[in-house]
PDB file of C-alpha atoms in Angstrom:
ATOM      1  CA  ASN A  43       0.000   0.000   0.000  1.00 96.00           C
ATOM      2  CA  ASN A  44       2.378   2.664  -1.274  1.00 96.00           C
ATOM      3  CA  THR A  45       2.095   5.548  -3.681  1.00 97.00           C
ATOM      4  CA  VAL A  46       5.208   6.161  -5.773  1.00 97.00           C
ATOM      5  CA  TYR A  47       4.917   9.298  -7.883  1.00 96.00           C
ATOM      6  CA  GLY A  48       7.150  11.625  -9.871  1.00 94.00           C
ATOM      7  CA  ASN A  49      10.550   9.972  -9.570  1.00 94.00           C
ATOM      8  CA  SER A  50      13.163  10.992 -12.107  1.00 94.00           C
ATOM      9  CA  GLY A  51      13.692   7.392 -13.110  1.00 94.00           C
ATOM     10  CA  VAL A  52      11.802   4.183 -12.424  1.00 96.00           C
ATOM     11  CA  GLY A  53       9.036   4.074  -9.814  1.00 96.00           C
ATOM     12  CA  LEU A  54       9.941   0.613  -8.478  1.00 95.00           C
ATOM     13  CA  TYR A  55      13.287  -0.804  -9.561  1.00 94.00           C
ATOM     14  CA  MET A  56      14.150  -4.364  -8.567  1.00 93.00           C
ATOM     15  CA  ALA A  57      17.530  -5.755  -9.559  1.00 91.00           C
ATOM     16  CA  ASN A  58      19.981  -8.348  -8.260  1.00 87.00           C
ATOM     17  CA  GLU A  59      23.475  -7.316  -7.248  1.00 78.00           C
ATOM     18  CA  GLY A  60      25.806  -8.387 -10.041  1.00 73.00           C
ATOM     19  CA  ALA A  61      22.872 -10.087 -11.803  1.00 69.00           C
ATOM     20  CA  VAL A  62      23.207 -13.085  -9.476  1.00 71.00           C
ATOM     21  CA  GLN A  63      19.845 -14.761  -9.088  1.00 72.00           C
ATOM     22  CA  GLY A  64      18.450 -15.358  -5.624  1.00 72.00           C
ATOM     23  CA  TYR A  65      18.834 -12.026  -3.839  1.00 77.00           C
ATOM     24  CA  THR A  66      15.400 -10.592  -4.577  1.00 85.00           C
ATOM     25  CA  ASN A  67      13.015 -13.474  -3.916  1.00 86.00           C
ATOM     26  CA  ASN A  68       9.595 -13.892  -2.320  1.00 88.00           C
ATOM     27  CA  ASN A  69       8.532 -10.242  -2.199  1.00 92.00           C
ATOM     28  CA  LEU A  70       4.865  -9.267  -2.128  1.00 93.00           C
ATOM     29  CA  ILE A  71       4.200  -6.136  -4.168  1.00 96.00           C
ATOM     30  CA  LYS A  72       0.513  -5.427  -3.550  1.00 97.00           C
ATOM     31  CA  ASN A  73      -1.910  -2.495  -3.527  1.00 98.00           C
ATOM     32  CA  ASN A  74       0.595   0.081  -4.836  1.00 98.00           C
ATOM     33  CA  ILE A  75       0.248   3.057  -7.152  1.00 98.00           C
ATOM     34  CA  PHE A  76       3.133   3.864  -9.495  1.00 97.00           C
ATOM     35  CA  SER A  77       2.463   6.994 -11.530  1.00 95.00           C
ATOM     36  CA  GLY A  78       4.230   9.934 -13.120  1.00 94.00           C
ATOM     37  CA  ASN A  79       7.723   8.425 -12.942  1.00 96.00           C
ATOM     38  CA  THR A  80       9.904   9.623 -15.823  1.00 95.00           C
ATOM     39  CA  THR A  81      11.586   6.450 -17.127  1.00 94.00           C
ATOM     40  CA  ALA A  82       9.109   3.674 -16.302  1.00 96.00           C
ATOM     41  CA  GLU A  83       6.644   2.740 -13.592  1.00 97.00           C
ATOM     42  CA  LEU A  84       8.244  -0.669 -12.956  1.00 96.00           C
ATOM     43  CA  GLY A  85      11.655  -2.112 -13.726  1.00 95.00           C
ATOM     44  CA  VAL A  86      12.320  -5.747 -12.824  1.00 93.00           C
ATOM     45  CA  VAL A  87      15.727  -6.641 -14.237  1.00 91.00           C
ATOM     46  CA  TYR A  88      18.980  -8.572 -13.809  1.00 88.00           C
ATOM     47  CA  THR A  89      17.374 -11.968 -13.151  1.00 85.00           C
ATOM     48  CA  VAL A  90      14.713 -10.683 -10.715  1.00 86.00           C
ATOM     49  CA  GLU A  91      12.136 -11.319 -13.447  1.00 89.00           C
ATOM     50  CA  ASN A  92      12.940 -15.038 -13.057  1.00 87.00           C
ATOM     51  CA  GLU A  93      12.354 -15.107  -9.298  1.00 89.00           C
ATOM     52  CA  THR A  94       9.288 -15.757  -7.162  1.00 90.00           C
ATOM     53  CA  ASN A  95       7.932 -12.288  -6.449  1.00 93.00           C
ATOM     54  CA  ILE A  96       4.195 -11.713  -6.325  1.00 94.00           C
ATOM     55  CA  PHE A  97       2.662  -8.657  -7.962  1.00 96.00           C
ATOM     56  CA  SER A  98      -1.050  -8.098  -7.391  1.00 96.00           C
ATOM     57  CA  ASN A  99      -3.633  -5.354  -7.212  1.00 97.00           C
ATOM     58  CA  ASN A 100      -1.256  -2.598  -8.302  1.00 98.00           C
ATOM     59  CA  SER A 101      -1.847   0.378 -10.571  1.00 97.00           C
ATOM     60  CA  PHE A 102       0.867   1.391 -13.009  1.00 97.00           C
ATOM     61  CA  GLY A 103      -1.390   3.993 -14.615  1.00 94.00           C
ATOM     62  CA  VAL A 104      -2.420   3.967 -18.236  1.00 94.00           C
ATOM     63  CA  GLU A 105      -0.454   1.916 -20.732  1.00 95.00           C
ATOM     64  CA  SER A 106       2.314   3.798 -22.523  1.00 95.00           C
ATOM     65  CA  ASP A 107       5.558   3.170 -24.364  1.00 95.00           C
ATOM     66  CA  ASN A 108       8.034   1.296 -22.137  1.00 95.00           C
ATOM     67  CA  PHE A 109       6.047   1.822 -18.929  1.00 96.00           C
ATOM     68  CA  ILE A 110       7.252  -1.531 -17.591  1.00 97.00           C
ATOM     69  CA  TYR A 111      10.655  -3.179 -18.046  1.00 96.00           C
ATOM     70  CA  TRP A 112      10.571  -6.929 -17.494  1.00 95.00           C
ATOM     71  CA  GLY A 113      14.171  -7.863 -18.122  1.00 91.00           C
ATOM     72  CA  ILE A 114      16.938  -5.431 -19.014  1.00 87.00           C
ATOM     73  CA  ALA A 115      16.196  -5.314 -22.728  1.00 88.00           C
ATOM     74  CA  ASN A 116      12.474  -6.001 -22.587  1.00 93.00           C
ATOM     75  CA  PRO A 117      10.406  -2.803 -22.402  1.00 96.00           C
ATOM     76  CA  LEU A 118       6.676  -3.477 -22.365  1.00 97.00           C
ATOM     77  CA  ASP A 119       3.862  -1.225 -23.561  1.00 97.00           C
ATOM     78  CA  THR A 120       0.741  -3.053 -22.306  1.00 97.00           C
ATOM     79  CA  TYR A 121      -0.535  -4.827 -19.226  1.00 97.00           C
ATOM     80  CA  ASP A 122      -1.242  -7.903 -21.364  1.00 97.00           C
ATOM     81  CA  ALA A 123       2.400  -8.032 -22.480  1.00 97.00           C
ATOM     82  CA  TRP A 124       3.530  -7.673 -18.869  1.00 95.00           C
ATOM     83  CA  GLU A 125       1.249 -10.424 -17.584  1.00 96.00           C
ATOM     84  CA  THR A 126       2.424 -12.715 -20.383  1.00 96.00           C
ATOM     85  CA  ALA A 127       6.051 -12.066 -19.411  1.00 94.00           C
ATOM     86  CA  TYR A 128       5.179 -12.392 -15.694  1.00 95.00           C
ATOM     87  CA  GLY A 129       3.417 -15.683 -16.355  1.00 94.00           C
ATOM     88  CA  GLY A 130       0.017 -14.990 -14.833  1.00 94.00           C
ATOM     89  CA  THR A 131      -2.629 -12.492 -13.927  1.00 95.00           C
ATOM     90  CA  THR A 132      -1.736  -9.623 -11.592  1.00 96.00           C
ATOM     91  CA  ALA A 133      -5.211  -8.145 -10.984  1.00 96.00           C
ATOM     92  CA  SER A 134      -3.717  -4.797 -11.938  1.00 95.00           C
ATOM     93  CA  VAL A 135      -6.009  -1.796 -12.181  1.00 94.00           C
ATOM     94  CA  GLU A 136      -5.204  -0.523 -15.659  1.00 95.00           C
ATOM     95  CA  VAL A 137      -6.312   3.119 -15.410  1.00 94.00           C
ATOM     96  CA  ASP A 138      -5.171   6.552 -14.341  1.00 96.00           C
ATOM     97  CA  PRO A 139      -5.292   6.292 -10.526  1.00 97.00           C
ATOM     98  CA  LEU A 140      -7.038   9.697 -10.261  1.00 97.00           C
ATOM     99  CA  LEU A 141      -5.041  11.226  -7.442  1.00 96.00           C
ATOM    100  CA  ASN A 142      -6.388  14.348  -5.756  1.00 95.00           C
ATOM    101  CA  ASN A 143      -3.583  16.842  -6.446  1.00 94.00           C
ATOM    102  CA  PRO A 144      -0.158  15.335  -7.083  1.00 93.00           C
ATOM    103  CA  PRO A 145       2.585  16.129  -6.247  1.00 90.00           C
ATOM    104  CA  THR A 146       1.210  17.540  -2.978  1.00 93.00           C
ATOM    105  CA  ASP A 147      -1.858  15.364  -2.259  1.00 95.00           C
ATOM    106  CA  PHE A 148      -1.849  11.684  -3.191  1.00 96.00           C
ATOM    107  CA  ARG A 149      -5.284  10.807  -1.880  1.00 96.00           C
ATOM    108  CA  LEU A 150      -7.755   9.248  -4.290  1.00 97.00           C
ATOM    109  CA  LEU A 151     -10.528  11.212  -5.946  1.00 97.00           C
ATOM    110  CA  SER A 152     -14.052  10.025  -5.179  1.00 95.00           C
ATOM    111  CA  ILE A 153     -14.359   8.635  -8.725  1.00 96.00           C
ATOM    112  CA  SER A 154     -11.140   6.569  -8.646  1.00 97.00           C
ATOM    113  CA  THR A 155     -11.532   2.873  -9.466  1.00 96.00           C
ATOM    114  CA  LEU A 156      -8.720   2.161  -6.982  1.00 97.00           C
ATOM    115  CA  ILE A 157     -11.169   2.660  -4.104  1.00 97.00           C
ATOM    116  CA  ASP A 158     -11.854  -0.811  -2.644  1.00 96.00           C
ATOM    117  CA  GLY A 159      -9.566  -2.283  -5.333  1.00 96.00           C
ATOM    118  CA  GLY A 160      -6.900  -3.708  -3.029  1.00 96.00           C
ATOM    119  CA  GLU A 161      -6.603  -6.854  -0.991  1.00 94.00           C
ATOM    120  CA  ASP A 162      -5.973  -7.429   2.686  1.00 94.00           C
ATOM    121  CA  VAL A 163      -2.249  -7.366   3.432  1.00 94.00           C
ATOM    122  CA  GLY A 164      -2.583  -7.252   7.199  1.00 94.00           C
ATOM    123  CA  LEU A 165      -2.689  -3.481   7.678  1.00 93.00           C
ATOM    124  CA  ILE A 166      -4.929  -1.923  10.274  1.00 94.00           C
ATOM    125  CA  ARG A 167      -4.397   1.733   9.262  1.00 96.00           C
ATOM    126  CA  ASP A 168      -3.371   3.762   6.210  1.00 96.00           C
ATOM    127  CA  ARG A 169      -0.601   6.389   5.947  1.00 95.00           C
ATOM    128  CA  ASP A 170      -2.775   8.945   7.807  1.00 94.00           C
ATOM    129  CA  GLY A 171      -3.818   6.490  10.513  1.00 96.00           C
ATOM    130  CA  ASN A 172      -7.282   5.865   9.043  1.00 95.00           C
ATOM    131  CA  PRO A 173      -8.841   2.382   9.188  1.00 94.00           C
ATOM    132  CA  LYS A 174     -10.227   0.621   6.123  1.00 94.00           C
ATOM    133  CA  SER A 175     -13.156   2.727   4.969  1.00 92.00           C
ATOM    134  CA  GLY A 176     -14.988   0.512   2.486  1.00 91.00           C
ATOM    135  CA  THR A 177     -15.576  -3.117   1.660  1.00 93.00           C
ATOM    136  CA  ALA A 178     -11.893  -3.691   0.808  1.00 95.00           C
ATOM    137  CA  TRP A 179      -8.620  -1.803   1.167  1.00 96.00           C
ATOM    138  CA  ASP A 180      -7.945   0.912  -1.379  1.00 97.00           C
ATOM    139  CA  ILE A 181      -4.916   0.736  -3.644  1.00 98.00           C
ATOM    140  CA  GLY A 182      -2.257   3.242  -2.599  1.00 97.00           C
ATOM    141  CA  ALA A 183      -1.072   4.761   0.664  1.00 97.00           C
ATOM    142  CA  TYR A 184      -4.348   6.459   1.609  1.00 97.00           C
ATOM    143  CA  GLU A 185      -7.836   5.114   2.232  1.00 96.00           C
ATOM    144  CA  PHE A 186     -10.515   7.267   0.642  1.00 96.00           C
ATOM    145  CA  GLN A 187     -12.386   9.036   3.434  1.00 90.00           C
ATOM    146  CA  LYS A 188     -15.904   9.889   2.314  1.00 81.00           C
ATOM    147  CA  GLU A 189     -16.464  12.320   5.179  1.00 68.00           C
ATOM    148  CA  LYS A 190     -13.274  14.251   4.289  1.00 62.00           C
ATOM    149  CA  GLY A 191     -14.203  14.392   0.628  1.00 55.00           C
ATOM    150  CA  GLY A 192     -12.054  13.977  -2.394  1.00 56.00           C
ATOM    151  CA  LEU A 193     -12.303  16.519  -5.125  1.00 52.00           C
ATOM    152  CA  ALA A 194     -13.538  15.164  -8.400  1.00 46.00           C
ATOM    153  CA  PRO A 195     -12.995  17.253 -11.524  1.00 46.00           C
ATOM    154  CA  GLY A 196     -15.980  19.544 -11.960  1.00 42.00           C
ATOM    155  CA  MET A 197     -17.840  17.879  -9.097  1.00 43.00           C
ATOM    156  CA  GLY A 198     -16.758  19.786  -5.996  1.00 43.00           C
ATOM    157  CA  MET A 199     -16.554  17.806  -2.779  1.00 41.00           C
ATOM    158  CA  ALA A 200     -17.440  14.155  -2.758  1.00 41.00           C
ATOM    159  CA  PRO A 201     -20.877  13.321  -1.330  1.00 38.00           C
TER     160      PRO A 201
END
């Protein structure tokens, strides 16, 4: 449950030291938003792509040229291409995450499809200390709080 935005490079970069397999194994990468990073949203390279890491319920934003690198010389342009390379479904949310006002406010807008799009990873509170607010955890660092509102373009405060 992280939000990674606006890095001058890759949002999440996973690589093995000296390209020796076995150093980056058994990680759970779940319920994260990667958006607005300049090189790519995800880079899994130097044998990490061959290891047992689980990616699920993440948002890498809208598809674009080279938004995911799966292997050092394997830039991918679509979620389908990434899931084929990954070897299975990732339950990714394949849309603009609709953040309130990046780079200063990374909360979700009331119309974001990331609300209730995550899975339980054992958290009891979000980045602000809020408990789960809906039927499931939201994707990203912040749970949408209906009573606090979330601006939606042209809609004012959320109901």
